[in-house]
Amino acid sequence: MTSHAWLLLGTFLAVLLLSAKPLGHYIAYVMEGRFRGGQRVENILYRLTGVKADEEMSGLRYALALLLFNALGVVAVYALQRFQAELPFNPQQMGAVTPDSAFNTAISFVTNTNWQGYAGESTMGYLVQMLGLTVQNFLSAATGIVVVIALIRGIARHSASTLGNAWVDLTRATLYLLLPLSFLMAVLLVGQGVIQNFDAYRDVTTVEITRYDAPRLDADGQALKDDTGAPLTTAAETRTQTLAMGPVASQEAIKMLGTNGGGFFNANSAHPFENPTPLTNFIQMLAIFLIPAALCVSFGRMVGDERQGWAVLSAMTLMFVFMAWAAMHFEQQGNPLVAALGVDQGVSTLQSGGNMEGKETRFGIASSALFATITTAASCGAVNAMHDSFTPLGGLVPLANMQLGEVVFGGVGTGLYGMLVFAILAVFIAGLMIGRTPEYLGKKIEAYEMKMSSIAILVTPLLVLLGTAIAVMSEAGRAGIANPGAHGFSEILYALTSAANNNGSAFAGLSANTPFYNVLLGIAMWFGRFGVIVPVLAMAGSLAAKKRIPAGAGTMPTHGPLFVTLLIGTVLLVGLLNYVPSLALGPVIEHLVLWMAA
């Protein structure tokens, strides 16, 4: 890894960890109801919606409220897409989105996945982008935050039957955290050149003439073909290019802060209108991890021992540093087949400039590999480079990040509640090893908690591996593969991993905007989200009802290096081992074939 890469990684971590403590304290302050600055606005909202702010909910009722809230969100986003042609703020007159694509996109944005099987600038009008997608960016992020807050309350409370009020928590997370941070970030992005307007698309004259082969059409507008079925074309040229416009900065801010990832443009954060400068690239990377890191501090503060939060944050940071190093290292090795062609002045087996395929020259290898690691360690999915063009082991890093369960920082809320599930599993394993009843922060971990933990941990591997098997065994699934062999398998595995873990990034070599993949991935996204949330809230309710047990001589400390090591080991052994055979069939075998050919 180059000195530039180490400097970039070190600067990023320094700014992130320095920001985590003050923001973490603020989040705890807000979610505990001690912030009174917006109380009048809160009360007005509660009166308008009929919410009884002082009435708390059990774990079951809390879960049902979130399920209903998000199900209504799916219906709303689906309807907006289907009626798009009749809606205002649509200067390009975009038509209605197809039913299967609308189904997939509605679930995608409601579940914080933001998987996009379409090109945003050629599919969605401004109203759908704002009222449908951007609004869900806020609400899906708020859902993740309130679930982890409910779990923290379950750990912190004792002999209690409630976890808080879901509607109040959603309001506070959105009103006091996501909105102000997004406003500040949007202003910074606009200042750096990210566009924010409602203009129609603009045709501009290019410096060079673009020459291309245009398809020949018949009287009905259908493409003409020759006797072999190949399309007939004619030479054409143009001096103009259409530049898409729109309210981009406002969507970009919450896209990153809410670990959503869905871009206004198809090129996502590789597009200069979304990510124009190295500074915006750094700000966007920082924004992805900002709230997940701060929530760890909030956890420690809300349970009365900040060391607990820093222990979890330390485990996340150590795993992230290793993954970032691996991604940068493998991408800087380059492609040995390219080096062997003699087009590079490097040594015979390596490219001196590394693997620049699929990367923006504005950012280079270090920033692209770091961005890829961050966006997949969190459940964000925004990209500034083509993951499909990474080296086999470079591409394995973002894939493995997701398969760990999105707990290396993870999404807003989802990363921490996923890591706390692993923490509970870790103390259970430690208890079995030393012959003691496992405890975590004064609560006995018993059969019910382990059943809920097992469901939460196993639901995503089941969705990923079963979905991948269905895709590779069906003709409709194989039809979407753009590359044969191991890489084609990796494309499918990546898509299902991304969907079930609510990440949203893609290898992009897979043609996934088909009825088969839109339905399959939509199902994976929904159950990948709520198949984890429901058992987490059930476990939170069970923990809240337990009495607090004072720490004894045999109580395992959960704030020191030993516990951090145990937690990392549990995540790696339980989270990643499920996927080892599938990884061997994809990126590992592709790496071996590549280097053997060289």
XYZ file of C-alpha atoms in Angstrom:
598
model
C 0.000 0.000 0.000
C 1.401 3.406 -0.957
C 2.162 6.217 1.474
C -0.663 8.218 -0.117
C -3.118 5.415 0.649
C -1.977 5.201 4.298
C -2.241 8.993 4.667
C -5.756 8.974 3.203
C -6.885 6.126 5.462
C -5.300 7.680 8.547
C -6.830 11.103 7.910
C -10.236 9.573 7.324
C -10.169 7.584 10.581
C -8.866 10.540 12.596
C -11.665 12.848 11.440
C -14.268 10.109 11.884
C -13.295 9.154 15.445
C -12.955 12.785 16.528
C -16.470 13.454 15.231
C -18.039 10.341 16.778
C -18.024 11.433 20.412
C -19.817 14.809 20.192
C -22.363 13.508 17.680
C -22.892 10.355 19.739
C -23.632 12.398 22.847
C -26.046 14.559 20.850
C -27.916 11.511 19.491
C -28.320 10.080 23.004
C -29.490 13.486 24.240
C -32.099 13.719 21.465
C -33.392 10.144 21.614
C -33.718 10.231 25.399
C -36.112 13.169 24.975
C -33.940 15.781 26.656
C -33.730 18.129 23.650
C -36.457 20.767 24.037
C -35.545 23.072 21.147
C -38.142 21.617 18.792
C -40.734 20.495 21.318
C -43.395 22.814 19.915
C -42.947 21.410 16.401
C -43.045 17.886 17.829
C -46.291 18.529 19.665
C -47.928 19.984 16.549
C -46.960 16.889 14.553
C -48.292 14.580 17.249
C -51.617 16.411 17.412
C -51.994 16.326 13.620
C -51.266 12.597 13.444
C -53.027 11.523 16.625
C -49.871 10.183 18.246
C -49.926 9.807 22.035
C -46.350 10.775 22.766
C -46.420 9.663 26.401
C -47.696 6.155 25.584
C -44.878 3.634 25.187
C -44.976 0.377 23.219
C -44.041 -3.218 23.886
C -41.509 -4.901 21.620
C -44.279 -6.546 19.566
C -46.246 -3.340 19.141
C -43.073 -1.428 18.258
C -42.271 -3.982 15.539
C -45.823 -3.915 14.148
C -45.751 -0.115 13.982
C -42.537 -0.172 11.935
C -43.832 -2.930 9.649
C -47.029 -0.984 8.949
C -45.139 2.278 8.468
C -42.745 0.760 5.948
C -45.433 -1.249 4.130
C -47.328 2.001 3.513
C -44.068 3.475 2.229
C -43.794 0.687 -0.356
C -47.336 1.394 -1.582
C -46.664 5.150 -1.821
C -43.379 4.828 -3.757
C -44.879 2.210 -6.085
C -47.868 4.444 -6.852
C -45.680 7.491 -7.536
C -43.692 5.535 -10.112
C -46.716 4.051 -11.829
C -48.471 7.461 -12.122
C -45.316 9.389 -12.976
C -46.476 10.419 -16.464
C -49.382 12.392 -14.934
C -47.351 14.080 -12.203
C -45.790 17.586 -12.258
C -42.047 18.388 -12.045
C -41.335 16.039 -14.917
C -39.725 18.291 -17.566
C -38.435 15.362 -19.636
C -41.893 13.732 -19.680
C -40.722 10.450 -18.203
C -43.310 7.719 -18.593
C -44.652 5.284 -16.011
C -42.137 2.829 -14.613
C -42.875 -0.825 -15.439
C -44.697 -2.790 -12.697
C -41.794 -5.129 -11.856
C -39.228 -2.320 -11.755
C -41.552 -0.141 -9.663
C -42.076 -3.065 -7.241
C -38.338 -3.608 -6.898
C -37.529 0.101 -6.486
C -40.283 0.696 -3.918
C -39.009 -2.114 -1.695
C -35.419 -1.089 -2.366
C -35.776 2.471 -1.073
C -38.079 1.593 1.818
C -35.638 -1.032 3.112
C -32.626 1.325 2.894
C -31.148 -0.878 0.145
C -31.457 1.561 -2.772
C -30.667 -1.089 -5.350
C -31.281 0.486 -8.758
C -31.920 -1.676 -11.802
C -32.583 1.441 -13.878
C -30.758 4.631 -14.880
C -32.142 7.394 -12.675
C -31.715 10.284 -15.111
C -33.629 8.472 -17.859
C -36.341 6.862 -15.706
C -37.416 9.111 -12.815
C -38.910 12.608 -12.934
C -38.037 15.193 -10.307
C -41.171 14.692 -8.186
C -40.644 10.939 -7.921
C -36.959 11.504 -7.110
C -37.902 13.938 -4.308
C -41.255 12.823 -2.915
C -40.643 9.117 -3.410
C -36.960 8.299 -3.253
C -35.488 11.152 -1.194
C -38.278 11.014 1.402
C -37.704 7.281 1.840
C -33.990 7.960 2.221
C -34.906 9.861 5.388
C -37.550 7.443 6.647
C -35.621 4.228 6.024
C -32.596 5.690 7.796
C -34.792 6.777 10.710
C -36.215 3.234 10.903
C -32.741 1.770 11.345
C -31.883 4.316 14.027
C -35.012 3.738 16.106
C -34.573 -0.058 16.038
C -31.110 0.186 17.595
C -32.365 2.774 20.099
C -35.116 0.318 21.114
C -32.523 -2.453 21.538
C -30.307 -0.175 23.653
C -33.296 0.638 25.849
C -33.959 -3.081 26.203
C -30.403 -3.571 27.459
C -30.419 -0.464 29.688
C -33.839 -0.957 31.293
C -34.763 -3.655 33.797
C -38.112 -5.142 34.829
C -39.741 -3.046 32.070
C -42.448 -3.985 29.579
C -41.926 -1.213 27.002
C -39.216 0.045 24.632
C -40.439 3.573 23.854
C -42.801 4.975 21.242
C -41.927 4.192 17.611
C -43.670 7.301 16.239
C -41.898 9.606 18.682
C -38.542 7.996 17.965
C -39.025 8.277 14.191
C -39.947 11.944 14.561
C -36.926 12.801 16.701
C -34.446 10.898 14.530
C -35.698 12.671 11.418
C -36.334 16.129 12.819
C -33.288 16.636 15.038
C -30.631 14.448 13.409
C -31.137 13.597 9.746
C -32.673 16.867 8.547
C -30.121 19.315 10.019
C -27.126 17.182 9.031
C -28.497 16.748 5.495
C -29.134 20.471 5.127
C -25.571 21.277 6.181
C -24.073 18.673 3.867
C -26.234 19.736 0.911
C -24.972 23.329 1.275
C -21.365 22.069 1.335
C -21.969 19.965 -1.780
C -23.569 22.839 -3.701
C -20.587 24.992 -2.800
C -18.320 22.401 -4.393
C -20.319 22.190 -7.616
C -23.018 19.550 -7.074
C -26.074 20.731 -9.010
C -29.421 21.644 -7.417
C -32.122 22.883 -9.786
C -35.419 22.068 -11.496
C -34.262 22.877 -15.030
C -35.015 20.810 -18.103
C -32.107 18.783 -19.464
C -29.632 20.843 -21.471
C -28.108 20.167 -24.876
C -24.541 21.421 -25.118
C -22.062 21.547 -28.009
C -19.089 19.261 -27.493
C -15.480 20.077 -28.377
C -15.077 16.905 -30.418
C -17.401 15.225 -32.888
C -18.851 11.980 -31.580
C -19.155 9.292 -34.250
C -21.301 6.218 -33.721
C -23.344 3.542 -35.497
C -27.064 4.345 -35.378
C -29.592 1.498 -35.812
C -31.644 1.519 -39.004
C -35.387 1.547 -38.347
C -38.414 0.539 -40.406
C -41.614 2.564 -40.820
C -42.866 1.340 -37.432
C -39.693 2.380 -35.634
C -38.425 -1.187 -35.198
C -34.758 -2.078 -35.700
C -33.926 -3.677 -39.061
C -31.823 -6.869 -39.077
C -29.907 -8.778 -41.729
C -30.340 -12.450 -42.642
C -28.249 -13.570 -39.671
C -30.288 -11.534 -37.192
C -27.612 -8.883 -36.650
C -28.918 -5.301 -36.426
C -28.376 -3.046 -39.426
C -26.687 0.270 -38.696
C -25.612 3.391 -40.489
C -22.739 5.753 -39.673
C -23.795 8.868 -37.762
C -22.194 11.718 -35.857
C -23.206 14.418 -33.420
C -21.772 17.613 -31.941
C -24.222 17.782 -29.033
C -24.550 16.046 -25.681
C -27.547 16.065 -23.339
C -26.719 16.939 -19.736
C -29.212 15.818 -17.111
C -30.269 18.413 -14.531
C -32.204 18.133 -11.281
C -32.285 18.535 -7.480
C -29.190 16.437 -6.892
C -27.437 17.914 -3.826
C -30.486 17.521 -1.560
C -30.735 13.835 -2.462
C -26.985 13.286 -2.343
C -26.730 14.487 1.267
C -29.232 12.069 2.782
C -28.105 9.354 0.364
C -24.764 9.334 2.195
C -25.736 10.309 5.740
C -28.564 7.767 5.770
C -26.346 5.039 4.241
C -28.877 4.755 1.439
C -26.672 4.899 -1.655
C -29.186 5.352 -4.458
C -27.847 7.925 -6.890
C -29.700 10.542 -8.910
C -27.534 9.483 -11.868
C -26.799 5.995 -13.095
C -23.054 6.555 -12.579
C -23.792 7.387 -8.926
C -20.894 9.067 -7.100
C -18.613 8.615 -10.106
C -20.708 11.294 -11.873
C -19.179 14.807 -11.682
C -22.601 16.352 -10.935
C -22.860 14.152 -7.808
C -19.212 14.043 -6.749
C -17.162 16.737 -8.509
C -13.999 17.123 -6.395
C -11.639 15.200 -4.088
C -13.115 17.197 -1.191
C -16.687 16.092 -1.959
C -15.373 12.542 -2.281
C -13.856 12.761 1.223
C -17.000 14.379 2.654
C -19.170 11.639 1.163
C -16.981 8.858 2.566
C -17.024 10.514 5.988
C -20.808 10.993 5.865
C -21.385 7.264 5.287
C -19.671 6.278 8.562
C -20.538 9.361 10.615
C -23.841 8.285 12.221
C -22.967 4.549 12.535
C -19.776 5.453 14.441
C -21.570 8.017 16.604
C -24.288 5.523 17.527
C -21.649 3.355 19.210
C -20.860 6.268 21.521
C -24.600 6.812 22.049
C -24.913 3.151 23.057
C -22.246 3.477 25.719
C -23.782 6.665 27.072
C -27.329 5.269 27.191
C -26.301 2.090 29.045
C -24.260 4.138 31.518
C -20.790 2.928 30.513
C -19.135 4.603 27.522
C -16.407 1.955 27.511
C -18.988 -0.476 26.109
C -19.558 1.715 23.085
C -15.853 2.270 22.484
C -15.245 -1.497 22.645
C -17.788 -2.107 19.887
C -16.386 0.815 17.881
C -12.858 -0.587 18.275
C -13.916 -3.963 16.885
C -15.550 -2.276 13.909
C -12.519 -0.076 13.264
C -10.000 -2.928 13.363
C -11.976 -5.006 10.869
C -12.450 -1.974 8.631
C -8.738 -1.123 8.568
C -7.865 -4.662 7.493
C -10.509 -4.653 4.745
C -9.419 -1.219 3.481
C -5.777 -2.332 3.386
C -6.721 -5.479 1.449
C -8.800 -3.596 -1.143
C -6.102 -0.972 -1.738
C -3.345 -3.576 -1.853
C -5.002 -5.842 -4.417
C -6.092 -2.966 -6.643
C -2.590 -1.505 -6.638
C -1.224 -4.858 -7.833
C -3.098 -4.461 -11.097
C -3.861 -7.093 -13.721
C -0.941 -9.412 -14.600
C -2.330 -10.082 -18.082
C -2.220 -6.373 -18.908
C 1.352 -6.071 -17.613
C 2.374 -9.088 -19.692
C 1.298 -7.302 -22.875
C 4.169 -4.873 -22.509
C 1.967 -1.764 -22.384
C 3.305 -0.858 -18.938
C 6.784 0.007 -17.704
C 6.249 -1.945 -14.515
C 7.723 -5.336 -13.697
C 6.573 -8.340 -15.695
C 3.796 -9.428 -13.339
C 2.458 -6.095 -12.053
C 1.109 -2.845 -13.462
C 3.156 0.079 -12.177
C -0.004 2.215 -11.983
C -2.207 -0.511 -10.544
C -5.637 -1.489 -11.801
C -7.212 1.712 -13.141
C -9.934 -0.071 -15.119
C -13.371 1.200 -14.099
C -12.009 3.987 -11.902
C -12.304 7.749 -12.121
C -8.940 9.390 -12.825
C -10.130 12.248 -10.582
C -9.928 9.902 -7.587
C -7.423 7.177 -8.469
C -6.966 3.754 -6.918
C -6.616 4.664 -3.226
C -9.776 6.794 -3.012
C -11.745 4.358 -5.175
C -10.747 1.278 -3.166
C -11.351 3.102 0.140
C -14.758 4.300 -1.066
C -15.665 0.734 -2.109
C -14.666 -0.583 1.320
C -16.596 2.103 3.181
C -19.777 1.810 1.135
C -19.968 -1.971 1.557
C -18.821 -2.038 5.177
C -21.766 0.287 5.744
C -25.055 -0.651 4.092
C -24.734 2.307 1.739
C -24.073 1.001 -1.768
C -23.033 4.333 -3.301
C -20.081 3.837 -5.642
C -17.438 6.047 -7.245
C -15.880 3.196 -9.266
C -17.065 0.081 -11.101
C -16.783 -2.836 -8.670
C -17.175 -5.199 -11.619
C -13.756 -4.006 -12.862
C -11.901 -4.645 -9.603
C -9.357 -7.453 -9.474
C -10.827 -10.767 -8.225
C -9.529 -10.341 -4.664
C -10.119 -6.589 -4.758
C -13.744 -7.350 -5.607
C -13.883 -9.980 -2.863
C -13.389 -7.267 -0.216
C -16.708 -5.409 -0.784
C -18.432 -8.777 -1.188
C -17.036 -10.050 2.124
C -17.904 -6.763 3.860
C -21.560 -7.317 3.053
C -21.448 -11.004 3.942
C -20.164 -10.180 7.428
C -23.694 -8.918 7.993
C -23.045 -5.204 7.389
C -21.718 -4.828 10.940
C -18.333 -3.198 10.192
C -19.879 0.173 11.080
C -22.836 -0.924 8.967
C -25.858 1.181 8.114
C -27.375 3.828 10.355
C -28.693 1.740 13.231
C -28.445 -1.568 11.395
C -24.694 -1.849 11.881
C -24.868 -1.388 15.634
C -27.868 -3.634 16.270
C -26.241 -6.286 14.080
C -23.003 -5.989 16.058
C -24.875 -6.139 19.375
C -26.474 -9.386 18.229
C -22.957 -10.743 17.624
C -21.881 -9.373 21.031
C -24.673 -11.308 22.737
C -23.641 -14.415 20.809
C -20.001 -13.821 21.796
C -20.759 -13.709 25.544
C -22.921 -16.810 25.156
C -20.018 -18.681 23.550
C -17.650 -17.394 26.254
C -20.093 -18.520 28.939
C -20.169 -22.033 27.495
C -16.361 -22.114 27.422
C -15.958 -21.242 31.109
C -19.090 -22.968 32.401
C -20.983 -19.850 33.534
C -24.388 -18.446 32.703
C -23.655 -15.836 30.013
C -24.392 -12.204 30.880
C -24.250 -8.986 28.918
C -24.394 -5.667 30.757
C -26.170 -7.197 33.719
C -28.693 -9.253 31.745
C -28.703 -13.050 31.616
C -28.553 -14.398 28.071
C -30.906 -17.352 27.942
C -32.559 -19.624 25.364
C -34.995 -17.031 24.004
C -32.278 -14.466 23.296
C -30.174 -17.104 21.546
C -33.097 -18.183 19.364
C -33.721 -14.589 18.286
C -29.993 -14.004 17.721
C -29.776 -17.133 15.593
C -32.686 -16.020 13.413
C -31.231 -12.531 12.995
C -27.803 -13.923 12.008
C -28.976 -16.750 9.721
C -31.788 -15.075 7.778
C -29.501 -13.183 5.390
C -27.171 -16.109 4.513
C -30.266 -18.198 3.803
C -31.664 -15.527 1.473
C -28.315 -14.993 -0.272
C -27.383 -18.622 -0.852
C -30.879 -19.831 -1.697
C -31.451 -16.863 -4.024
C -28.104 -17.414 -5.757
C -28.909 -21.104 -6.239
C -32.305 -20.263 -7.761
C -30.712 -17.721 -10.123
C -27.915 -19.954 -11.407
C -30.252 -22.921 -11.821
C -32.897 -21.033 -13.799
C -32.730 -19.925 -17.418
C -34.072 -16.460 -16.568
C -31.337 -16.021 -13.972
C -28.497 -17.110 -16.242
C -29.786 -14.894 -19.062
C -28.674 -11.803 -17.137
C -25.019 -12.839 -16.854
C -22.721 -10.681 -18.975
C -19.521 -12.608 -18.234
C -19.127 -16.404 -18.313
C -17.425 -18.545 -15.717
C -16.452 -17.609 -12.185
C -16.927 -13.875 -12.718
C -20.493 -14.403 -13.921
C -21.199 -16.421 -10.774
C -19.695 -13.594 -8.696
C -22.074 -11.120 -10.363
C -25.107 -13.115 -9.221
C -23.672 -13.790 -5.767
C -22.883 -10.084 -5.345
C -26.404 -9.054 -6.401
C -28.117 -11.369 -3.909
C -25.625 -10.474 -1.171
C -26.221 -6.772 -1.793
C -30.005 -7.161 -1.788
C -30.381 -9.395 1.273
C -27.947 -7.283 3.309
C -29.675 -4.069 2.173
C -26.531 -2.606 0.629
C -27.550 -1.747 -2.937
C -24.189 -1.723 -4.728
C -23.670 -4.029 -7.700
C -20.932 -5.645 -9.765
C -22.950 -4.107 -12.625
C -22.144 -6.835 -15.126
C -25.501 -8.445 -14.377
C -28.561 -7.374 -16.415
C -30.882 -7.276 -13.426
C -33.723 -5.050 -14.666
C -35.861 -8.028 -15.656
C -39.053 -9.396 -14.087
C -37.097 -12.356 -12.680
C -34.444 -10.339 -10.885
C -36.743 -7.482 -9.914
C -39.028 -9.901 -8.051
C -36.264 -12.133 -6.638
C -34.182 -9.222 -5.360
C -37.278 -7.413 -4.065
C -38.183 -10.426 -1.900
C -34.575 -10.704 -0.669
C -34.508 -7.002 0.257
C -37.763 -7.077 2.230
C -37.013 -10.206 4.265
C -33.344 -9.250 4.612
C -34.486 -6.061 6.343
C -37.425 -7.114 8.464
C -36.320 -10.707 8.974
C -33.617 -9.147 11.158
C -35.537 -6.214 12.657
C -38.382 -8.318 14.076
C -36.189 -10.762 16.076
C -33.980 -7.867 17.240
C -37.025 -6.058 18.663
C -38.308 -9.311 20.170
C -34.949 -9.757 21.893
C -35.041 -6.119 23.042
C -38.419 -6.687 24.691
C -37.150 -9.812 26.435
C -34.022 -8.064 27.742
C -36.026 -5.084 29.009
C -38.190 -7.396 31.132
C -35.201 -9.021 32.858
C -33.850 -7.951 36.219
C -30.375 -6.465 36.353
C -27.750 -8.751 37.874
C -24.829 -7.087 39.674
C -21.411 -7.944 38.269
C -19.570 -10.647 40.203
C -16.040 -12.023 40.351
C -16.736 -14.355 37.443
C -18.463 -11.813 35.211
C -16.705 -11.422 31.873
C -15.778 -7.761 31.198
C -17.214 -6.586 27.883
C -15.162 -3.438 27.458
C -11.554 -4.619 27.148
C -9.194 -6.050 24.500
C -10.194 -9.644 25.294
C -13.842 -8.978 24.514
C -12.956 -6.990 21.371
C -10.933 -9.980 20.148
C -13.737 -12.396 20.987
C -16.269 -10.179 19.218
C -14.166 -9.953 16.039
C -13.638 -13.714 16.082
C -17.375 -14.339 16.438
C -18.199 -12.036 13.528
C -15.615 -13.707 11.290
C -16.376 -17.305 12.249
C -20.153 -17.109 12.433
C -20.817 -14.332 9.936
C -18.424 -15.138 7.108
C -17.960 -18.917 7.209
C -21.442 -19.443 5.762
C -20.192 -18.008 2.477
C -16.762 -19.662 2.088
C -17.891 -22.267 -0.505
C -19.618 -19.620 -2.617
C -16.586 -17.316 -2.418
C -14.390 -20.206 -3.555
C -16.604 -20.679 -6.617
C -16.453 -16.980 -7.495
C -13.620 -14.529 -6.752
C -11.122 -17.072 -5.353
C -11.155 -19.354 -8.390
C -11.170 -16.315 -10.703
C -8.019 -15.038 -8.974
C -6.275 -18.402 -9.402
C -7.237 -18.631 -13.080
C -6.041 -15.057 -13.705
C -2.602 -15.527 -12.182
C -2.117 -19.002 -13.679
C -2.809 -17.531 -17.132
C -0.181 -14.861 -16.545
